[in-house]
Amino acid sequence: MAVLVLGGAGYIGSHAVDRLIAKGYDVAVVDNLVTGHRAAVNPKARFYQGDVRDQDFLNRVFDQEDIEGVIHFAAFSVVPESMEKPLKYFDNNTAGMVSLLEVMNQHNVKKIVFSSTAATYGEPKQIPIKETDPQIPTNPYGESKLMMEKIMHWADLAYGIKFIALRYFNVAGAKPDGSIGEDHHPETHLVPIILQVAAGERDELSIFGDDYPTKDGTNVRDYVHVVDLADAHILALEYLKAGHDSDAFNLGSSTGFSNKEMLEAARKVTGKPIPAKMAPRRAGDPSTLIAASDKARKVLNWKPQFDNVEDIIATAWNWKQTHPEGYNDRQATK
Ligand code: NAD
Ligand code: UDP
């Protein structure tokens, strides 16, 4: 039977597909390539190009494949864009989930592992953030993902579709052999932007805000390596296959690094000066986000391999140096 990975041509999805294949799973991928890359998909996976919201297309995939469970990464995830275009997010993310669950239910596929996010918590009341803490998103992206979690809850009660919501904190790094990595256009995430400066593609890093109530005034985030994150999805799928109930898990390192600390770490890893300047706060940025991730370690037996940010940055730098233009397919896929 196959695992269906929706959004498997994206940054995190492509790493999950790669890990599934490495562990011997039969994998099918659905992606419309709106932000993903065909070249990122492991050639051993079957690829279907199409949109999650297109139920005719999705029905054909589910007719063709014998699916044991789905892992759902397909979504938009740029916070500032979601503030300007909220409906785009509710349409692609939230309506996409409704479409997927309908098709799953019609085909009697009852297991889904889902990309949720720390953005569903909003401004935390306490650090580290626990899975049981209030979820009050401060932007439409986080809201769209929280709605997806709630929709899965009701679909579980009505149709018995079991779900695991994995709430990622900050994802970074690349497959250590440098064959796949992060390639977003435009890039908005801190680590790849720092490395674009290191590579001479940008003049300097703008650090958004240095007047937060943190150790050095810059935001503090919790970084997790993309391969460790990918592995958590496989554990979550196996957890559902073992008959466990629906649940949610934070995925992070439980350690916080400030933006200035990340810059210093990248300077050390790359040996480059990486010029930086202070810039105004970015709208919607919580001061500190650190996960309590002991639940995933205990219940899913998740054992992240990367436990320091320099090692995480080193894998991203390896990808950057071997693929200065990413997948170099912007004309081919768009
Ligand atoms: P990404 O943009 O690289 O990957 C998303 C993939 O989904 C792309 O390949 C895109 O083409 C595809 N897609 C989007 N809408 C689709 C649709 N309607 N139909 C079919 N395919 C569609 O993003 P990513 O960084 O890999 O993130 C993956 C998931 O993880 C997202 O759901 C995101 O919300 C979540 N997440 C990411 C982070 C992070 O730090 N990158 C943090 C928390 C949560
Ligand atoms: N950030 C920054 N400059 C940039 C990009 C990001 O200072 O060019 C900061 C951002 O304000 C946040 C942290 O880096 O404090 C992580 O941002 P990212 O977008 O990578 O992830 P987020 O925490 O928003 O999910």
mmCIF file of C-alpha atoms and ligand atoms in Angstrom:
data_model
loop_
_atom_site.group_PDB
_atom_site.id
_atom_site.type_symbol
_atom_site.label_atom_id
_atom_site.label_comp_id
_atom_site.label_asym_id
_atom_site.label_seq_id
_atom_site.Cartn_x
_atom_site.Cartn_y
_atom_site.Cartn_z
ATOM 1 C CA MET A 1 0.000 0.000 0.000
ATOM 2 C CA ALA A 2 1.121 3.557 -0.651
ATOM 3 C CA VAL A 3 1.593 6.635 1.482
ATOM 4 C CA LEU A 4 0.195 9.683 -0.324
ATOM 5 C CA VAL A 5 2.218 12.852 0.308
ATOM 6 C CA LEU A 6 0.399 16.064 -0.626
ATOM 7 C CA GLY A 7 2.851 18.927 -1.134
ATOM 8 C CA GLY A 8 5.671 16.405 -1.572
ATOM 9 C CA ALA A 9 7.555 18.674 -4.007
ATOM 10 C CA GLY A 10 7.960 21.390 -1.370
ATOM 11 C CA TYR A 11 10.797 21.988 1.053
ATOM 12 C CA ILE A 12 9.631 19.820 3.955
ATOM 13 C CA GLY A 13 7.492 17.454 1.861
ATOM 14 C CA SER A 14 10.401 16.513 -0.420
ATOM 15 C CA HIS A 15 12.507 15.577 2.609
ATOM 16 C CA ALA A 16 9.628 13.489 3.983
ATOM 17 C CA VAL A 17 9.231 11.690 0.640
ATOM 18 C CA ASP A 18 12.959 11.017 0.601
ATOM 19 C CA ARG A 19 12.909 9.584 4.141
ATOM 20 C CA LEU A 20 9.827 7.440 3.379
ATOM 21 C CA ILE A 21 11.550 5.980 0.316
ATOM 22 C CA ALA A 22 14.748 5.381 2.306
ATOM 23 C CA LYS A 23 12.712 3.443 4.866
ATOM 24 C CA GLY A 24 11.106 1.268 2.184
ATOM 25 C CA TYR A 25 7.633 2.825 1.886
ATOM 26 C CA ASP A 26 5.765 2.930 -1.407
ATOM 27 C CA VAL A 27 5.112 6.644 -2.030
ATOM 28 C CA ALA A 28 2.804 8.694 -4.250
ATOM 29 C CA VAL A 29 3.043 12.493 -4.393
ATOM 30 C CA VAL A 30 0.426 15.121 -5.244
ATOM 31 C CA ASP A 31 1.645 18.670 -5.847
ATOM 32 C CA ASN A 32 0.544 21.518 -8.107
ATOM 33 C CA LEU A 33 4.110 22.944 -8.118
ATOM 34 C CA VAL A 34 2.834 26.388 -7.146
ATOM 35 C CA THR A 35 5.830 26.738 -4.810
ATOM 36 C CA GLY A 36 7.348 23.246 -5.106
ATOM 37 C CA HIS A 37 9.867 21.722 -7.505
ATOM 38 C CA ARG A 38 9.473 18.590 -9.595
ATOM 39 C CA ALA A 39 13.224 17.958 -9.262
ATOM 40 C CA ALA A 40 12.889 17.826 -5.469
ATOM 41 C CA VAL A 41 10.766 14.668 -5.611
ATOM 42 C CA ASN A 42 12.641 11.410 -5.154
ATOM 43 C CA PRO A 43 12.373 9.586 -8.535
ATOM 44 C CA LYS A 44 11.164 6.421 -6.783
ATOM 45 C CA ALA A 45 7.893 8.193 -5.860
ATOM 46 C CA ARG A 46 4.988 8.351 -8.337
ATOM 47 C CA PHE A 47 4.171 11.982 -9.098
ATOM 48 C CA TYR A 48 0.733 13.460 -9.845
ATOM 49 C CA GLN A 49 0.635 17.135 -10.735
ATOM 50 C CA GLY A 50 -2.614 18.740 -9.628
ATOM 51 C CA ASP A 51 -4.425 20.781 -7.009
ATOM 52 C CA VAL A 52 -5.731 19.459 -3.683
ATOM 53 C CA ARG A 53 -8.894 21.507 -4.184
ATOM 54 C CA ASP A 54 -9.612 19.739 -7.500
ATOM 55 C CA GLN A 55 -11.733 16.800 -6.298
ATOM 56 C CA ASP A 56 -11.994 15.169 -9.745
ATOM 57 C CA PHE A 57 -8.216 15.071 -9.955
ATOM 58 C CA LEU A 58 -7.868 13.862 -6.367
ATOM 59 C CA ASN A 59 -10.503 11.148 -6.900
ATOM 60 C CA ARG A 60 -8.528 9.852 -9.882
ATOM 61 C CA VAL A 61 -5.372 9.634 -7.745
ATOM 62 C CA PHE A 62 -7.237 7.817 -4.956
ATOM 63 C CA ASP A 63 -8.801 5.449 -7.544
ATOM 64 C CA GLN A 64 -5.406 4.654 -8.999
ATOM 65 C CA GLU A 65 -3.473 4.259 -5.748
ATOM 66 C CA ASP A 66 -4.079 1.885 -2.838
ATOM 67 C CA ILE A 67 -3.531 4.443 -0.070
ATOM 68 C CA GLU A 68 -2.925 3.470 3.561
ATOM 69 C CA GLY A 69 -2.548 7.025 4.836
ATOM 70 C CA VAL A 70 -1.824 10.578 3.773
ATOM 71 C CA ILE A 71 0.710 13.161 4.883
ATOM 72 C CA HIS A 72 -0.528 16.636 4.076
ATOM 73 C CA PHE A 73 2.015 19.441 3.520
ATOM 74 C CA ALA A 74 0.252 21.299 0.689
ATOM 75 C CA ALA A 75 -0.424 24.870 1.786
ATOM 76 C CA PHE A 76 0.641 28.483 1.545
ATOM 77 C CA SER A 77 2.733 29.585 4.526
ATOM 78 C CA VAL A 78 4.016 33.152 4.213
ATOM 79 C CA VAL A 79 2.734 35.103 7.212
ATOM 80 C CA PRO A 80 3.008 38.682 5.852
ATOM 81 C CA GLU A 81 1.311 37.636 2.596
ATOM 82 C CA SER A 82 -1.517 36.090 4.617
ATOM 83 C CA MET A 83 -2.090 39.441 6.348
ATOM 84 C CA GLU A 84 -2.588 41.079 2.934
ATOM 85 C CA LYS A 85 -4.425 38.215 1.222
ATOM 86 C CA PRO A 86 -6.271 36.254 3.921
ATOM 87 C CA LEU A 87 -8.800 34.730 1.523
ATOM 88 C CA LYS A 88 -6.005 33.183 -0.551
ATOM 89 C CA TYR A 89 -4.971 31.313 2.615
ATOM 90 C CA PHE A 90 -8.432 30.184 3.662
ATOM 91 C CA ASP A 91 -9.099 29.058 0.108
ATOM 92 C CA ASN A 92 -5.899 27.087 -0.491
ATOM 93 C CA ASN A 93 -5.240 25.810 3.024
ATOM 94 C CA THR A 94 -8.618 25.478 4.711
ATOM 95 C CA ALA A 95 -10.768 24.665 1.666
ATOM 96 C CA GLY A 96 -7.988 22.340 0.483
ATOM 97 C CA MET A 97 -8.391 20.360 3.706
ATOM 98 C CA VAL A 98 -12.175 20.041 3.213
ATOM 99 C CA SER A 99 -11.616 18.746 -0.313
ATOM 100 C CA LEU A 100 -8.991 16.245 0.820
ATOM 101 C CA LEU A 101 -11.052 14.885 3.733
ATOM 102 C CA GLU A 102 -14.087 14.422 1.486
ATOM 103 C CA VAL A 103 -12.074 12.379 -0.991
ATOM 104 C CA MET A 104 -10.372 10.426 1.815
ATOM 105 C CA ASN A 105 -13.751 9.605 3.320
ATOM 106 C CA GLN A 106 -15.191 8.522 -0.040
ATOM 107 C CA HIS A 107 -12.225 6.173 -0.492
ATOM 108 C CA ASN A 108 -12.238 4.928 3.081
ATOM 109 C CA VAL A 109 -8.747 6.282 3.827
ATOM 110 C CA LYS A 110 -8.784 7.011 7.550
ATOM 111 C CA LYS A 111 -5.340 8.281 8.522
ATOM 112 C CA ILE A 112 -3.838 11.718 8.025
ATOM 113 C CA VAL A 113 -0.653 13.331 9.341
ATOM 114 C CA PHE A 114 -0.833 17.081 9.019
ATOM 115 C CA SER A 115 1.617 20.048 8.923
ATOM 116 C CA SER A 116 0.413 22.382 11.596
ATOM 117 C CA THR A 117 2.456 25.205 13.039
ATOM 118 C CA ALA A 118 3.541 27.169 16.088
ATOM 119 C CA ALA A 119 1.611 30.022 14.421
ATOM 120 C CA THR A 120 -1.614 28.404 15.692
ATOM 121 C CA TYR A 121 -0.640 29.480 19.245
ATOM 122 C CA GLY A 122 -0.200 33.188 18.492
ATOM 123 C CA GLU A 123 1.522 35.212 21.234
ATOM 124 C CA PRO A 124 2.368 32.607 23.887
ATOM 125 C CA LYS A 125 1.267 33.051 27.500
ATOM 126 C CA GLN A 126 4.095 30.833 28.731
ATOM 127 C CA ILE A 127 7.410 29.471 27.462
ATOM 128 C CA PRO A 128 7.988 26.681 26.559
ATOM 129 C CA ILE A 129 4.687 26.287 24.734
ATOM 130 C CA LYS A 130 2.735 23.112 25.515
ATOM 131 C CA GLU A 131 0.280 21.386 23.189
ATOM 132 C CA THR A 132 -2.523 22.164 25.650
ATOM 133 C CA ASP A 133 -1.843 25.927 25.651
ATOM 134 C CA PRO A 134 -4.443 28.259 24.117
ATOM 135 C CA GLN A 135 -4.410 28.548 20.332
ATOM 136 C CA ILE A 136 -5.143 32.152 19.418
ATOM 137 C CA PRO A 137 -3.467 32.901 16.068
ATOM 138 C CA THR A 138 -2.317 36.444 15.298
ATOM 139 C CA ASN A 139 -2.394 36.060 11.515
ATOM 140 C CA PRO A 140 -4.595 34.437 8.824
ATOM 141 C CA TYR A 141 -1.964 31.798 8.051
ATOM 142 C CA GLY A 142 -2.070 30.516 11.653
ATOM 143 C CA GLU A 143 -5.860 30.806 11.655
ATOM 144 C CA SER A 144 -6.149 28.791 8.427
ATOM 145 C CA LYS A 145 -4.051 26.021 10.001
ATOM 146 C CA LEU A 146 -6.003 26.071 13.274
ATOM 147 C CA MET A 147 -9.218 25.756 11.258
ATOM 148 C CA MET A 148 -7.693 22.753 9.487
ATOM 149 C CA GLU A 149 -6.950 21.148 12.862
ATOM 150 C CA LYS A 150 -10.556 21.750 13.951
ATOM 151 C CA ILE A 151 -11.990 20.428 10.697
ATOM 152 C CA MET A 152 -9.972 17.228 11.175
ATOM 153 C CA HIS A 153 -11.332 16.929 14.722
ATOM 154 C CA TRP A 154 -14.940 16.998 13.509
ATOM 155 C CA ALA A 155 -14.152 14.696 10.576
ATOM 156 C CA ASP A 156 -12.696 12.251 13.102
ATOM 157 C CA LEU A 157 -15.892 12.326 15.183
ATOM 158 C CA ALA A 158 -18.171 11.971 12.159
ATOM 159 C CA TYR A 159 -16.201 9.658 9.849
ATOM 160 C CA GLY A 160 -13.492 8.146 12.048
ATOM 161 C CA ILE A 161 -10.661 9.786 10.101
ATOM 162 C CA LYS A 162 -7.772 9.744 12.604
ATOM 163 C CA PHE A 163 -5.279 12.595 12.476
ATOM 164 C CA ILE A 164 -1.991 13.685 13.949
ATOM 165 C CA ALA A 165 -1.366 17.441 13.870
ATOM 166 C CA LEU A 166 2.364 18.153 14.006
ATOM 167 C CA ARG A 167 2.930 21.746 15.106
ATOM 168 C CA TYR A 168 6.332 22.699 13.739
ATOM 169 C CA PHE A 169 8.426 25.456 15.189
ATOM 170 C CA ASN A 170 11.228 26.830 12.941
ATOM 171 C CA VAL A 171 12.356 24.386 10.314
ATOM 172 C CA ALA A 172 15.816 24.712 8.760
ATOM 173 C CA GLY A 173 18.620 22.730 7.138
ATOM 174 C CA ALA A 174 18.781 20.348 4.211
ATOM 175 C CA LYS A 175 19.469 16.693 3.508
ATOM 176 C CA PRO A 176 23.118 16.324 4.593
ATOM 177 C CA ASP A 177 24.277 15.077 1.165
ATOM 178 C CA GLY A 178 23.072 18.375 -0.327
ATOM 179 C CA SER A 179 20.826 16.752 -2.942
ATOM 180 C CA ILE A 180 17.607 18.470 -1.777
ATOM 181 C CA GLY A 181 17.066 21.665 0.202
ATOM 182 C CA GLU A 182 15.088 24.856 0.669
ATOM 183 C CA ASP A 183 14.228 26.895 -2.454
ATOM 184 C CA HIS A 184 11.429 29.416 -1.966
ATOM 185 C CA HIS A 185 10.682 32.434 -4.190
ATOM 186 C CA PRO A 186 10.651 34.903 -2.622
ATOM 187 C CA GLU A 187 12.597 33.586 0.360
ATOM 188 C CA THR A 188 11.305 34.876 3.707
ATOM 189 C CA HIS A 189 12.930 32.551 6.266
ATOM 190 C CA LEU A 190 15.871 33.659 8.384
ATOM 191 C CA VAL A 191 18.416 30.882 7.750
ATOM 192 C CA PRO A 192 18.261 30.840 3.921
ATOM 193 C CA ILE A 193 18.279 34.645 3.869
ATOM 194 C CA ILE A 194 21.404 34.761 6.068
ATOM 195 C CA LEU A 195 23.033 32.257 3.700
ATOM 196 C CA GLN A 196 22.071 34.351 0.658
ATOM 197 C CA VAL A 197 24.064 37.178 2.275
ATOM 198 C CA ALA A 198 26.947 34.769 2.988
ATOM 199 C CA ALA A 199 26.881 33.728 -0.676
ATOM 200 C CA GLY A 200 26.984 37.360 -1.836
ATOM 201 C CA GLU A 201 23.447 37.319 -3.311
ATOM 202 C CA ARG A 202 22.233 39.955 -0.852
ATOM 203 C CA ASP A 203 24.237 42.846 0.548
ATOM 204 C CA GLU A 204 23.144 42.455 4.150
ATOM 205 C CA LEU A 205 20.697 40.862 6.546
ATOM 206 C CA SER A 206 17.956 43.046 8.037
ATOM 207 C CA ILE A 207 17.253 41.941 11.606
ATOM 208 C CA PHE A 208 13.625 42.739 12.300
ATOM 209 C CA GLY A 209 13.553 44.400 15.715
ATOM 210 C CA ASP A 210 16.034 44.608 18.614
ATOM 211 C CA ASP A 211 13.716 45.936 21.308
ATOM 212 C CA TYR A 212 11.981 42.687 22.272
ATOM 213 C CA PRO A 213 12.082 41.469 25.895
ATOM 214 C CA THR A 214 14.694 38.775 25.097
ATOM 215 C CA LYS A 215 18.360 38.153 25.997
ATOM 216 C CA ASP A 216 19.677 40.507 23.281
ATOM 217 C CA GLY A 217 16.496 42.267 22.165
ATOM 218 C CA THR A 218 15.981 40.159 19.011
ATOM 219 C CA ASN A 219 13.325 37.463 18.542
ATOM 220 C CA VAL A 220 14.014 34.009 19.916
ATOM 221 C CA ARG A 221 13.040 30.916 17.918
ATOM 222 C CA ASP A 222 13.335 27.151 18.250
ATOM 223 C CA TYR A 223 15.022 25.454 15.259
ATOM 224 C CA VAL A 224 14.467 21.879 14.145
ATOM 225 C CA HIS A 225 16.274 20.099 11.313
ATOM 226 C CA VAL A 226 14.125 19.246 8.294
ATOM 227 C CA VAL A 227 15.229 15.581 8.261
ATOM 228 C CA ASP A 228 14.361 15.152 11.949
ATOM 229 C CA LEU A 229 11.022 16.781 11.203
ATOM 230 C CA ALA A 230 10.446 14.442 8.241
ATOM 231 C CA ASP A 231 11.125 11.436 10.461
ATOM 232 C CA ALA A 232 8.499 12.604 12.956
ATOM 233 C CA HIS A 233 5.866 12.292 10.205
ATOM 234 C CA ILE A 234 6.752 8.664 9.640
ATOM 235 C CA LEU A 235 6.546 7.979 13.382
ATOM 236 C CA ALA A 236 3.166 9.734 13.483
ATOM 237 C CA LEU A 237 1.849 7.625 10.613
ATOM 238 C CA GLU A 238 3.035 4.448 12.320
ATOM 239 C CA TYR A 239 1.407 5.652 15.546
ATOM 240 C CA LEU A 240 -1.937 5.920 13.757
ATOM 241 C CA LYS A 241 -1.404 2.569 12.046
ATOM 242 C CA ALA A 242 -0.912 1.054 15.518
ATOM 243 C CA GLY A 243 -4.494 2.115 16.277
ATOM 244 C CA HIS A 244 -3.885 5.161 18.467
ATOM 245 C CA ASP A 245 -6.284 8.056 18.694
ATOM 246 C CA SER A 246 -5.979 11.474 17.042
ATOM 247 C CA ASP A 247 -3.560 13.858 18.748
ATOM 248 C CA ALA A 248 -1.311 16.917 18.359
ATOM 249 C CA PHE A 249 2.441 17.232 18.962
ATOM 250 C CA ASN A 250 4.873 20.126 19.009
ATOM 251 C CA LEU A 251 8.065 19.559 17.031
ATOM 252 C CA GLY A 252 11.002 21.667 18.143
ATOM 253 C CA SER A 253 14.296 21.378 19.974
ATOM 254 C CA SER A 254 13.042 23.003 23.202
ATOM 255 C CA THR A 255 15.988 25.432 22.941
ATOM 256 C CA GLY A 256 15.736 29.058 21.860
ATOM 257 C CA PHE A 257 18.171 31.021 19.690
ATOM 258 C CA SER A 258 17.945 34.748 19.117
ATOM 259 C CA ASN A 259 18.212 36.174 15.617
ATOM 260 C CA LYS A 260 21.596 37.662 16.551
ATOM 261 C CA GLU A 261 22.777 34.263 17.818
ATOM 262 C CA MET A 262 21.681 32.670 14.538
ATOM 263 C CA LEU A 263 23.679 35.280 12.631
ATOM 264 C CA GLU A 264 26.778 34.584 14.756
ATOM 265 C CA ALA A 265 26.355 30.834 14.280
ATOM 266 C CA ALA A 266 26.106 31.316 10.497
ATOM 267 C CA ARG A 267 29.233 33.506 10.492
ATOM 268 C CA LYS A 268 31.081 30.719 12.282
ATOM 269 C CA VAL A 269 29.809 27.966 9.972
ATOM 270 C CA THR A 270 30.433 29.837 6.712
ATOM 271 C CA GLY A 271 33.536 31.796 7.702
ATOM 272 C CA LYS A 272 31.936 34.819 5.983
ATOM 273 C CA PRO A 273 31.449 38.247 7.599
ATOM 274 C CA ILE A 274 27.664 38.389 6.727
ATOM 275 C CA PRO A 275 26.908 42.109 7.126
ATOM 276 C CA ALA A 276 23.707 42.883 9.052
ATOM 277 C CA LYS A 277 21.714 45.930 10.057
ATOM 278 C CA MET A 278 18.908 46.483 12.499
ATOM 279 C CA ALA A 279 15.485 47.085 10.927
ATOM 280 C CA PRO A 280 11.995 47.777 12.311
ATOM 281 C CA ARG A 281 9.931 44.949 13.794
ATOM 282 C CA ARG A 282 8.081 42.730 11.296
ATOM 283 C CA ALA A 283 4.313 42.823 11.863
ATOM 284 C CA GLY A 284 2.925 39.767 13.639
ATOM 285 C CA ASP A 285 6.250 38.429 15.027
ATOM 286 C CA PRO A 286 5.867 36.993 18.535
ATOM 287 C CA SER A 287 8.830 37.802 20.790
ATOM 288 C CA THR A 288 9.781 34.234 21.736
ATOM 289 C CA LEU A 289 8.640 30.839 20.440
ATOM 290 C CA ILE A 290 10.075 27.755 22.112
ATOM 291 C CA ALA A 291 8.382 24.374 22.020
ATOM 292 C CA ALA A 292 7.844 21.955 24.818
ATOM 293 C CA SER A 293 8.528 18.918 22.619
ATOM 294 C CA ASP A 294 8.851 16.199 25.251
ATOM 295 C CA LYS A 295 5.433 14.793 24.269
ATOM 296 C CA ALA A 296 6.639 13.851 20.751
ATOM 297 C CA ARG A 297 9.809 12.352 22.231
ATOM 298 C CA LYS A 298 7.880 10.337 24.794
ATOM 299 C CA VAL A 299 4.767 9.277 22.897
ATOM 300 C CA LEU A 300 6.065 9.015 19.311
ATOM 301 C CA ASN A 301 9.591 8.023 20.427
ATOM 302 C CA TRP A 302 10.945 10.892 18.324
ATOM 303 C CA LYS A 303 14.732 11.173 18.576
ATOM 304 C CA PRO A 304 16.023 14.215 16.683
ATOM 305 C CA GLN A 305 19.598 13.705 15.416
ATOM 306 C CA PHE A 306 20.519 17.366 15.047
ATOM 307 C CA ASP A 307 20.817 19.053 18.420
ATOM 308 C CA ASN A 308 22.751 22.209 17.640
ATOM 309 C CA VAL A 309 22.035 25.061 15.276
ATOM 310 C CA GLU A 310 25.535 25.162 13.784
ATOM 311 C CA ASP A 311 25.086 21.626 12.465
ATOM 312 C CA ILE A 312 21.651 22.573 11.119
ATOM 313 C CA ILE A 313 23.043 25.686 9.397
ATOM 314 C CA ALA A 314 25.983 23.655 8.017
ATOM 315 C CA THR A 315 23.604 21.366 6.101
ATOM 316 C CA ALA A 316 21.733 24.384 4.682
ATOM 317 C CA TRP A 317 25.091 25.945 3.684
ATOM 318 C CA ASN A 318 26.115 22.713 1.966
ATOM 319 C CA TRP A 319 22.886 22.825 -0.091
ATOM 320 C CA LYS A 320 23.398 26.525 -0.837
ATOM 321 C CA GLN A 321 26.954 26.033 -2.033
ATOM 322 C CA THR A 322 26.133 23.056 -4.235
ATOM 323 C CA HIS A 323 22.914 24.660 -5.559
ATOM 324 C CA PRO A 324 23.533 28.420 -5.716
ATOM 325 C CA GLU A 325 20.390 28.857 -7.831
ATOM 326 C CA GLY A 326 18.319 26.273 -5.980
ATOM 327 C CA TYR A 327 16.588 23.857 -8.343
ATOM 328 C CA ASN A 328 17.025 26.375 -11.155
ATOM 329 C CA ASP A 329 13.580 25.491 -12.563
ATOM 330 C CA ARG A 330 11.583 28.660 -12.251
ATOM 331 C CA GLN A 331 10.854 28.787 -15.968
ATOM 332 C CA ALA A 332 10.244 25.052 -16.228
ATOM 333 C CA THR A 333 7.534 24.771 -13.590
ATOM 334 C CA LYS A 334 5.803 28.130 -13.557
HETATM 335 P P1 NAD B 1 6.569 24.715 0.511
HETATM 336 O O1 NAD B 1 5.874 25.893 -0.092
HETATM 337 O O2 NAD B 1 7.992 24.476 0.140
HETATM 338 O O3 NAD B 1 5.742 23.384 0.216
HETATM 339 C C1 NAD B 1 4.351 23.343 0.027
HETATM 340 C C2 NAD B 1 4.089 22.452 -1.187
HETATM 341 O O4 NAD B 1 2.682 22.331 -1.373
HETATM 342 C C3 NAD B 1 4.662 23.029 -2.469
HETATM 343 O O5 NAD B 1 5.333 22.029 -3.185
HETATM 344 C C4 NAD B 1 3.426 23.523 -3.233
HETATM 345 O O6 NAD B 1 3.625 23.497 -4.632
HETATM 346 C C5 NAD B 1 2.359 22.571 -2.742
HETATM 347 N N1 NAD B 1 0.984 23.105 -2.763
HETATM 348 C C6 NAD B 1 0.540 24.251 -2.187
HETATM 349 N N2 NAD B 1 -0.784 24.382 -2.402
HETATM 350 C C7 NAD B 1 -1.191 23.282 -3.108
HETATM 351 C C8 NAD B 1 -2.432 22.845 -3.603
HETATM 352 N N3 NAD B 1 -3.563 23.549 -3.459
HETATM 353 N N4 NAD B 1 -2.484 21.668 -4.273
HETATM 354 C C9 NAD B 1 -1.350 20.916 -4.453
HETATM 355 N N5 NAD B 1 -0.147 21.297 -4.003
HETATM 356 C C10 NAD B 1 -0.067 22.466 -3.330
HETATM 357 O O7 NAD B 1 6.421 24.869 2.083
HETATM 358 P P2 NAD B 1 7.226 24.134 3.256
HETATM 359 O O8 NAD B 1 8.118 25.121 3.887
HETATM 360 O O9 NAD B 1 7.760 22.841 2.788
HETATM 361 O O10 NAD B 1 6.023 23.862 4.253
HETATM 362 C C11 NAD B 1 5.266 22.670 4.175
HETATM 363 C C12 NAD B 1 4.147 22.707 5.184
HETATM 364 O O11 NAD B 1 4.698 22.904 6.483
HETATM 365 C C13 NAD B 1 3.156 23.851 4.957
HETATM 366 O O12 NAD B 1 1.871 23.331 5.161
HETATM 367 C C14 NAD B 1 3.511 24.861 6.028
HETATM 368 O O13 NAD B 1 2.367 25.553 6.452
HETATM 369 C C15 NAD B 1 4.040 23.972 7.139
HETATM 370 N N6 NAD B 1 4.999 24.635 8.025
HETATM 371 C C16 NAD B 1 6.216 25.081 7.536
HETATM 372 C C17 NAD B 1 7.130 25.689 8.393
HETATM 373 C C18 NAD B 1 8.499 26.142 7.897
HETATM 374 O O14 NAD B 1 9.295 26.648 8.727
HETATM 375 N N7 NAD B 1 8.847 25.976 6.624
HETATM 376 C C19 NAD B 1 6.809 25.872 9.750
HETATM 377 C C20 NAD B 1 5.559 25.424 10.210
HETATM 378 C C21 NAD B 1 4.673 24.803 9.336
HETATM 379 N N1 UDP B 2 13.967 37.539 10.386
HETATM 380 C C1 UDP B 2 14.821 38.630 10.270
HETATM 381 N N2 UDP B 2 15.218 39.001 9.021
HETATM 382 C C2 UDP B 2 14.836 38.339 7.891
HETATM 383 C C3 UDP B 2 13.972 37.206 8.026
HETATM 384 C C4 UDP B 2 13.559 36.838 9.299
HETATM 385 O O1 UDP B 2 15.178 39.264 11.272
HETATM 386 O O2 UDP B 2 15.217 38.734 6.788
HETATM 387 C C5 UDP B 2 13.530 37.135 11.739
HETATM 388 C C6 UDP B 2 12.035 37.171 11.940
HETATM 389 O O3 UDP B 2 11.617 38.474 12.287
HETATM 390 C C7 UDP B 2 11.872 36.167 13.090
HETATM 391 C C8 UDP B 2 12.988 35.142 12.811
HETATM 392 O O4 UDP B 2 13.915 35.789 11.921
HETATM 393 O O5 UDP B 2 12.163 36.816 14.315
HETATM 394 C C9 UDP B 2 12.484 33.875 12.135
HETATM 395 O O6 UDP B 2 11.706 34.260 11.020
HETATM 396 P P1 UDP B 2 11.236 33.219 9.898
HETATM 397 O O7 UDP B 2 10.468 33.995 8.865
HETATM 398 O O8 UDP B 2 12.410 32.425 9.461
HETATM 399 O O9 UDP B 2 10.287 32.218 10.687
HETATM 400 P P2 UDP B 2 8.979 32.499 11.618
HETATM 401 O O10 UDP B 2 9.498 32.530 13.026
HETATM 402 O O11 UDP B 2 8.356 33.778 11.164
HETATM 403 O O12 UDP B 2 8.137 31.301 11.361
#
